[in-house]
PDB file of C-alpha atoms in Angstrom:
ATOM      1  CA  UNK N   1      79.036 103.241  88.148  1.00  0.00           C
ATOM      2  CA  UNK N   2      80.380  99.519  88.418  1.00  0.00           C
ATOM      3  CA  UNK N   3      79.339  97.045  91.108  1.00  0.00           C
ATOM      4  CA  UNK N   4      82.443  97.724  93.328  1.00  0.00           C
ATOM      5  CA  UNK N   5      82.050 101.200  93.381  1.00  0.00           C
ATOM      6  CA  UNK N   6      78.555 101.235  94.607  1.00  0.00           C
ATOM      7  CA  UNK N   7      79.511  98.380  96.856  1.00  0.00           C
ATOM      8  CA  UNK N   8      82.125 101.065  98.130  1.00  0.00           C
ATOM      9  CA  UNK N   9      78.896 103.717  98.499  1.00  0.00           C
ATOM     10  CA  UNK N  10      76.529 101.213  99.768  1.00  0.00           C
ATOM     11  CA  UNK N  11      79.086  99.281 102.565  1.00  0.00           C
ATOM     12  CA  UNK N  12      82.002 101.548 102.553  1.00  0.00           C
ATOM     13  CA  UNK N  13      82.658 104.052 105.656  1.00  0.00           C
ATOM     14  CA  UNK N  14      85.198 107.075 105.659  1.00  0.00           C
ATOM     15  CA  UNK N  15      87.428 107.582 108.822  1.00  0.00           C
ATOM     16  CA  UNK N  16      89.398 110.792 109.528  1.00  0.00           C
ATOM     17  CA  UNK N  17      92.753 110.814 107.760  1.00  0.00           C
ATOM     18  CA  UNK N  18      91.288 109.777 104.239  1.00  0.00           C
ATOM     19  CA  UNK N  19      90.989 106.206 104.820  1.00  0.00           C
ATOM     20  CA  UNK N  20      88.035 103.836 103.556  1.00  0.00           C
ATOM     21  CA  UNK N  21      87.115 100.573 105.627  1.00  0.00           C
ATOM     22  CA  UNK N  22      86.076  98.236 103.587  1.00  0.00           C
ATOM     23  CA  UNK N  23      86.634  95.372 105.886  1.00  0.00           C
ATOM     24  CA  UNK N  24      82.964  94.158 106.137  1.00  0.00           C
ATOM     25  CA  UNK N  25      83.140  93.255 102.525  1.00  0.00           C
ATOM     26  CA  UNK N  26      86.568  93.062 100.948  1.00  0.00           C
ATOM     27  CA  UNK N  27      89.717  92.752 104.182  1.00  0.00           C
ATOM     28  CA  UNK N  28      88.318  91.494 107.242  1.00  0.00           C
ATOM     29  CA  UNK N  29      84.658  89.921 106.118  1.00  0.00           C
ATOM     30  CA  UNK N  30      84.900  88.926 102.941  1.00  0.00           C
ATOM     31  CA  UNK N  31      81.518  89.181 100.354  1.00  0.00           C
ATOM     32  CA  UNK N  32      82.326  85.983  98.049  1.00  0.00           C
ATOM     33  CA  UNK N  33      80.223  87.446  95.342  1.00  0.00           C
ATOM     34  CA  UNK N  34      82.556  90.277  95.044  1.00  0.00           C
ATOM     35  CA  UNK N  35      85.751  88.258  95.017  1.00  0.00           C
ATOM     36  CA  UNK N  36      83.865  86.545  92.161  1.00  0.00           C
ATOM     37  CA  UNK N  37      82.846  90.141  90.400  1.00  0.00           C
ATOM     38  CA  UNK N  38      86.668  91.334  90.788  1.00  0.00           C
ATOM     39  CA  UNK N  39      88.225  88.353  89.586  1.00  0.00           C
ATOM     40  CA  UNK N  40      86.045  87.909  86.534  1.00  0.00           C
ATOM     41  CA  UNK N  41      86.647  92.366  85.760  1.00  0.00           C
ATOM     42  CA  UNK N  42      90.780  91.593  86.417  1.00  0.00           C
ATOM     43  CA  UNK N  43      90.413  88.122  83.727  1.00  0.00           C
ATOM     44  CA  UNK N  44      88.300  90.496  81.490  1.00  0.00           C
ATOM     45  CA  UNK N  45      90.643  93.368  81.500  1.00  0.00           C
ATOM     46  CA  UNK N  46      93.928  90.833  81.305  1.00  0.00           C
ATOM     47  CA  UNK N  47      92.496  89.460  78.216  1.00  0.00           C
ATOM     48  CA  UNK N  48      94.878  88.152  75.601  1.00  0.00           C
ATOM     49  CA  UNK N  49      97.884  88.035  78.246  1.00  0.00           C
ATOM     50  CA  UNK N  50      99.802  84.715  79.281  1.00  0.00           C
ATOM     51  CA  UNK N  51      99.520  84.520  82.934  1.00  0.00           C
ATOM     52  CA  UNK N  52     101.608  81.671  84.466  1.00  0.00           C
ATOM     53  CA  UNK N  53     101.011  82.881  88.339  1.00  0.00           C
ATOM     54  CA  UNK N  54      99.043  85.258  90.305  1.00  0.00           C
ATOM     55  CA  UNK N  55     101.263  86.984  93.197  1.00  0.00           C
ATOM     56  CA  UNK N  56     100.162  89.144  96.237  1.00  0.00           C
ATOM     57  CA  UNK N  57     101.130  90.066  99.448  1.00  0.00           C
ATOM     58  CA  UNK N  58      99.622  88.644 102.416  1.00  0.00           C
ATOM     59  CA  UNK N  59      97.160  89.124 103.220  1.00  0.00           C
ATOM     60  CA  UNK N  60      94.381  90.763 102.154  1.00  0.00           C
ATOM     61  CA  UNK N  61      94.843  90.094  98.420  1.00  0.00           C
ATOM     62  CA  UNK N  62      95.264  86.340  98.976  1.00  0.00           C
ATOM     63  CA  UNK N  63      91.390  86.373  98.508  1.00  0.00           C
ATOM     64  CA  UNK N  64      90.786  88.315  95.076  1.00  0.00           C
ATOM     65  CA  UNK N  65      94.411  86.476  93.929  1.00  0.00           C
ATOM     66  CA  UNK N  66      92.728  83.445  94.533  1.00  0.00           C
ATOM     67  CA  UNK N  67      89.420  83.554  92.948  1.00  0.00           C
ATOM     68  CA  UNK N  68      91.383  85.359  90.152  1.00  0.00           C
ATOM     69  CA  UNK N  69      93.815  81.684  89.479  1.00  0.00           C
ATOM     70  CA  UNK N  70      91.266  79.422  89.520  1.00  0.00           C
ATOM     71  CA  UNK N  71      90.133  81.102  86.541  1.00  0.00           C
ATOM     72  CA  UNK N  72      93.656  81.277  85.055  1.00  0.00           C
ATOM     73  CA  UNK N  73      94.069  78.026  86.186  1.00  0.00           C
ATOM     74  CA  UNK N  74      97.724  78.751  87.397  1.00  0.00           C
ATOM     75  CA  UNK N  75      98.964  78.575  91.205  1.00  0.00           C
ATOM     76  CA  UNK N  76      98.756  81.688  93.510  1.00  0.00           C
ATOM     77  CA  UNK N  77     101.631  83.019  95.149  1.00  0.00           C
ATOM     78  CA  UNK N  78     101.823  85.352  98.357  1.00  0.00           C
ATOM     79  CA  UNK N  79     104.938  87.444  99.810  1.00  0.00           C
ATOM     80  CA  UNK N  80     104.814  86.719 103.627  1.00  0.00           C
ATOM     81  CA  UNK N  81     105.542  90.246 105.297  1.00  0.00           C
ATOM     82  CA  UNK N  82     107.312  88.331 108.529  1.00  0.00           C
ATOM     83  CA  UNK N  83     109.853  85.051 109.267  1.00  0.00           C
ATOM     84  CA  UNK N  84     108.657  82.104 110.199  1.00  0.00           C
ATOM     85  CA  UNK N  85     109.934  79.458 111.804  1.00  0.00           C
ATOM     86  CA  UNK N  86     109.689  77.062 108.584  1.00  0.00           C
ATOM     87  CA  UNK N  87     110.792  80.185 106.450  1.00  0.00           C
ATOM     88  CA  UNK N  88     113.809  79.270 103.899  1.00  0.00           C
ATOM     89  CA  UNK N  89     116.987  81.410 103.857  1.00  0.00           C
ATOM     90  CA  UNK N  90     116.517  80.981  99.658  1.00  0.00           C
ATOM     91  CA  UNK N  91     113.989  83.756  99.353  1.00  0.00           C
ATOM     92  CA  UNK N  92     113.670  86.713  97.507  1.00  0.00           C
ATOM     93  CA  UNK N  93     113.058  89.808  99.403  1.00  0.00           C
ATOM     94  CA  UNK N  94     112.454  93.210  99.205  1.00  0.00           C
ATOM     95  CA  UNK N  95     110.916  96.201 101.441  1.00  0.00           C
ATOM     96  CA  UNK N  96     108.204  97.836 101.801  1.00  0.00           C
ATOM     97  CA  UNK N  97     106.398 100.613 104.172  1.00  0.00           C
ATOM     98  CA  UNK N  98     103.053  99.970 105.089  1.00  0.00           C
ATOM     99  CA  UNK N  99     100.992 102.971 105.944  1.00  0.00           C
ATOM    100  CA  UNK N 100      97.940 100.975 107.675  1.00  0.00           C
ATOM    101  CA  UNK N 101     100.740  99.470 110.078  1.00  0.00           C
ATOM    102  CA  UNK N 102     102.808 102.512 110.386  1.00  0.00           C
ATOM    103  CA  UNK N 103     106.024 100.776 109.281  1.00  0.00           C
ATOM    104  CA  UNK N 104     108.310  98.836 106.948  1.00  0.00           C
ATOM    105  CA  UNK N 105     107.903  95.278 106.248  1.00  0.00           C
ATOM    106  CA  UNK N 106     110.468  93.174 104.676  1.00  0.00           C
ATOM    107  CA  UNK N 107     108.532  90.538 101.753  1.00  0.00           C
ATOM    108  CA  UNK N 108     109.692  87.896 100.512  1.00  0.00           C
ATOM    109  CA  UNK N 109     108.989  84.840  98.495  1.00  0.00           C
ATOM    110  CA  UNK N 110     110.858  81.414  98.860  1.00  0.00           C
ATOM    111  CA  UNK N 111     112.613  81.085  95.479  1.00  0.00           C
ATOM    112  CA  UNK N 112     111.257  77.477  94.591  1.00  0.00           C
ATOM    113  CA  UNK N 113     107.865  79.289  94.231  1.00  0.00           C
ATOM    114  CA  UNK N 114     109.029  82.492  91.393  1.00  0.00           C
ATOM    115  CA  UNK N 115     110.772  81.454  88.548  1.00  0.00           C
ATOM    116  CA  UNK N 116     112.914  82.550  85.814  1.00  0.00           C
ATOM    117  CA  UNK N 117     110.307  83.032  82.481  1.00  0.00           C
ATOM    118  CA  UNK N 118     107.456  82.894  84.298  1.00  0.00           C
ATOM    119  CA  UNK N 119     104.444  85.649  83.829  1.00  0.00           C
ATOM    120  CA  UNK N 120     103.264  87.178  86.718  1.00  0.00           C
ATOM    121  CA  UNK N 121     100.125  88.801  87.098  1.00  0.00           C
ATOM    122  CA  UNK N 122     100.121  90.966  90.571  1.00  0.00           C
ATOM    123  CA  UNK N 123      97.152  91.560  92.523  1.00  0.00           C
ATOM    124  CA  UNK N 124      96.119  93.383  95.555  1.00  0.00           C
ATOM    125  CA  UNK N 125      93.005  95.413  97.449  1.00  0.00           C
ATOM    126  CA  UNK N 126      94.423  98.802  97.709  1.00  0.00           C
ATOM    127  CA  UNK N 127      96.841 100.282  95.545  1.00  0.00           C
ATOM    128  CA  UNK N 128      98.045 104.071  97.471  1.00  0.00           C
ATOM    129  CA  UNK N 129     101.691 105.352  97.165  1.00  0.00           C
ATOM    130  CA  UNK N 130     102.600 101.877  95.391  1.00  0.00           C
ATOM    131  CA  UNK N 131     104.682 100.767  97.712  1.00  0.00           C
ATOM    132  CA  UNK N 132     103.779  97.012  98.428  1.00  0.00           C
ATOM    133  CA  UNK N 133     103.083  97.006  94.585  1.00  0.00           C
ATOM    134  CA  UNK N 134     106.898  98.267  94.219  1.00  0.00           C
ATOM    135  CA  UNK N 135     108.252  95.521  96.241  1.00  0.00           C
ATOM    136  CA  UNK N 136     106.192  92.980  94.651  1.00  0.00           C
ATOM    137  CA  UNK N 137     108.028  94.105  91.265  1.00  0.00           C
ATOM    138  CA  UNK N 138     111.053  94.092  92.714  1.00  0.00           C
ATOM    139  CA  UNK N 139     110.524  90.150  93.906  1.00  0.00           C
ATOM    140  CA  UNK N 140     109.351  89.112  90.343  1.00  0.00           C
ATOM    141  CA  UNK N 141     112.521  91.153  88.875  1.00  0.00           C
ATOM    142  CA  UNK N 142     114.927  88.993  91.564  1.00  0.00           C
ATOM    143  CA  UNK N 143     113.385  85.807  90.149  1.00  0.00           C
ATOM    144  CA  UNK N 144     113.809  86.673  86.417  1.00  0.00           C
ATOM    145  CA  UNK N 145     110.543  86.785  85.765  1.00  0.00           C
ATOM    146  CA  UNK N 146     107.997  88.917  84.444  1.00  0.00           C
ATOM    147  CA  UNK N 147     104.768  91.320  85.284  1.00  0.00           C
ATOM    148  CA  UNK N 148     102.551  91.134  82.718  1.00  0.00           C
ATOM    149  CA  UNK N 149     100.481  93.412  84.417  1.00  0.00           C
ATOM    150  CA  UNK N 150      98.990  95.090  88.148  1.00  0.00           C
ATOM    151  CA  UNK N 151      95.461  94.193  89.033  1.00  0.00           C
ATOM    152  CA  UNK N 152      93.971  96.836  91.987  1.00  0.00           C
ATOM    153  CA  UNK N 153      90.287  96.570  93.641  1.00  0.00           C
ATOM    154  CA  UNK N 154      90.744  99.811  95.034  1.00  0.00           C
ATOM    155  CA  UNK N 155      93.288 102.726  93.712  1.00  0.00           C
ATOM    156  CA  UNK N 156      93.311 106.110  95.897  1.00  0.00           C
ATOM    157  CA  UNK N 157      93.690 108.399  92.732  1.00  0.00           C
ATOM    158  CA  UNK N 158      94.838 111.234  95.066  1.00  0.00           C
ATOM    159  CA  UNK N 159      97.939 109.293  96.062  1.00  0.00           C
ATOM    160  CA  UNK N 160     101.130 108.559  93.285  1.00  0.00           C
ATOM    161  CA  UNK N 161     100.786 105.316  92.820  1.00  0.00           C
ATOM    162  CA  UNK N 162      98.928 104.460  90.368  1.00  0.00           C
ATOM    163  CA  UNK N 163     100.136 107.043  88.170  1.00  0.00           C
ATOM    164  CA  UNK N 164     103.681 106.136  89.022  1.00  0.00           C
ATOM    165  CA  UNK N 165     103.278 102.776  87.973  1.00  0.00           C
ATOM    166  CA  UNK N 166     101.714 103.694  84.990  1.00  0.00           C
ATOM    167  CA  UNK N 167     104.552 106.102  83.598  1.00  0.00           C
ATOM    168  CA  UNK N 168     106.908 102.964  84.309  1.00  0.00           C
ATOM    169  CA  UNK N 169     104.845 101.334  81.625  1.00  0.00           C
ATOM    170  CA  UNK N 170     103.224  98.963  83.810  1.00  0.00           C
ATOM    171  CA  UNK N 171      99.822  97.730  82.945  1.00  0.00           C
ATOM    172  CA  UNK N 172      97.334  98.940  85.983  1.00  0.00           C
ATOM    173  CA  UNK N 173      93.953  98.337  86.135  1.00  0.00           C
ATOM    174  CA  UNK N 174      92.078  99.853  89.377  1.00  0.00           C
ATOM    175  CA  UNK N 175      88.418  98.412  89.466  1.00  0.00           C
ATOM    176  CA  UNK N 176      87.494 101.767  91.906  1.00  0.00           C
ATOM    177  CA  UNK N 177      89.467 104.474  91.797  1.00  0.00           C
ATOM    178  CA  UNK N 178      88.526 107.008  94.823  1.00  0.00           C
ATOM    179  CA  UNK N 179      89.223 110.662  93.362  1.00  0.00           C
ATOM    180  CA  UNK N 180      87.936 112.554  96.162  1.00  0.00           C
ATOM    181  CA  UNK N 181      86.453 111.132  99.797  1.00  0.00           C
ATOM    182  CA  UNK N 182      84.937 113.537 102.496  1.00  0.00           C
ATOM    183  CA  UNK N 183      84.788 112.486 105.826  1.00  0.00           C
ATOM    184  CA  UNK N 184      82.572 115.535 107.189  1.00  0.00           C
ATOM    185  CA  UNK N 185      79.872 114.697 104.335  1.00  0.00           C
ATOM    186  CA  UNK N 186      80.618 111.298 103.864  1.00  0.00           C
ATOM    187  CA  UNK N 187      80.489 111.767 100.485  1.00  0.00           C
ATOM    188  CA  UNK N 188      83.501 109.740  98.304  1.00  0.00           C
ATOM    189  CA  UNK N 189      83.373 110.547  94.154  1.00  0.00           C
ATOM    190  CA  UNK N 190      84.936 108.032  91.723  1.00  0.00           C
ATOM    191  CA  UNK N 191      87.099 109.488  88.961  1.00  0.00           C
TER     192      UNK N 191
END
């Protein structure tokens, strides 16, 4: 067992539905010493690939993605899920449903910040049906650029994603991946 997934046993509560809060340590509260953990596992398992930027999506993975570049030494990069008023019309974007919200988000990423030749390393705290992952791909294909690999805290093994991403040849690596959860026993197995 690794240190996230008995931080997962130790911190971690199951809610009906299948879904883990994990906000007291990882996307609400955030346990600094964990960040660390993850970002040192995600340079470890990345080893021997050029990284030339860290992207997430805002904004729980802004955290890990950040911890993770100052070891890369190479700026981080978040798609911003709504306009703002200082938002550019020279953006990438792309779409992508969000089942803790309950709908779809466009992303985007102003172009000055994703180039052409550049090597992306994604990053994020939950990885389920892929589909923020999918958009993120999608915004690094736009720029010309390319994803030299996925980096997930959390996978839910149960749902496609993961495997779907890893039939497209992408390189995933899930720190935790949750193979079974039961909210009646709260019991959650690892797999």
């Amino acid at each position: 067992m690794n240190f996230l997934e008995q931080k997962i046993l130790e911190d971690g509560n199951i809610k009906p539905g299948n879904i883990l809060k994990v906000d007291n340590f990882l996307n609400h509260q955030i346990d600094i010493d964990i960040m660390r953990q993850i970002a040192y596992e995600f340079k470890r398992r990345f080893k021997g690939k050029e990284v030339t930027k860290i992207l997430t999506i805002e904004a729980s993975g802004i955290a890990i993605a950040t911890l993770l570049a100052d070891l890369y030494d190479v700026p981080v990069v978040f798609a911003k899920k709504g306009e703002t008023a200082n938002s550019t019309d020279d953006k990438y974007i792309s779409h992508a449903y969000s089942f803790t919200h309950k709908k779809m988000n466009n992303v985007f990423v102003s172009k000055p910040y994703m180039k052409a030749g550049e090597k992306v390393l994604i990053v994020d705290d939950f990885l389920a049906d892929g589909q923020a992952m999918g958009a993120l791909i999608d915004i690094v294909h736009q720029a010309g650029a390319s994803v030299v690999g996925i980096g997930v805290a959390i996978e839910k093994g149960v749902q496609p994603g993961g495997r779907k991403l890893r039939a497209e040849g992408y390189q995933v690596e899930s720190i935790a991946i949750l193979k079974e959860m039961d909210y009646e026993t709260g019991t959650i197995t690892f797999g």
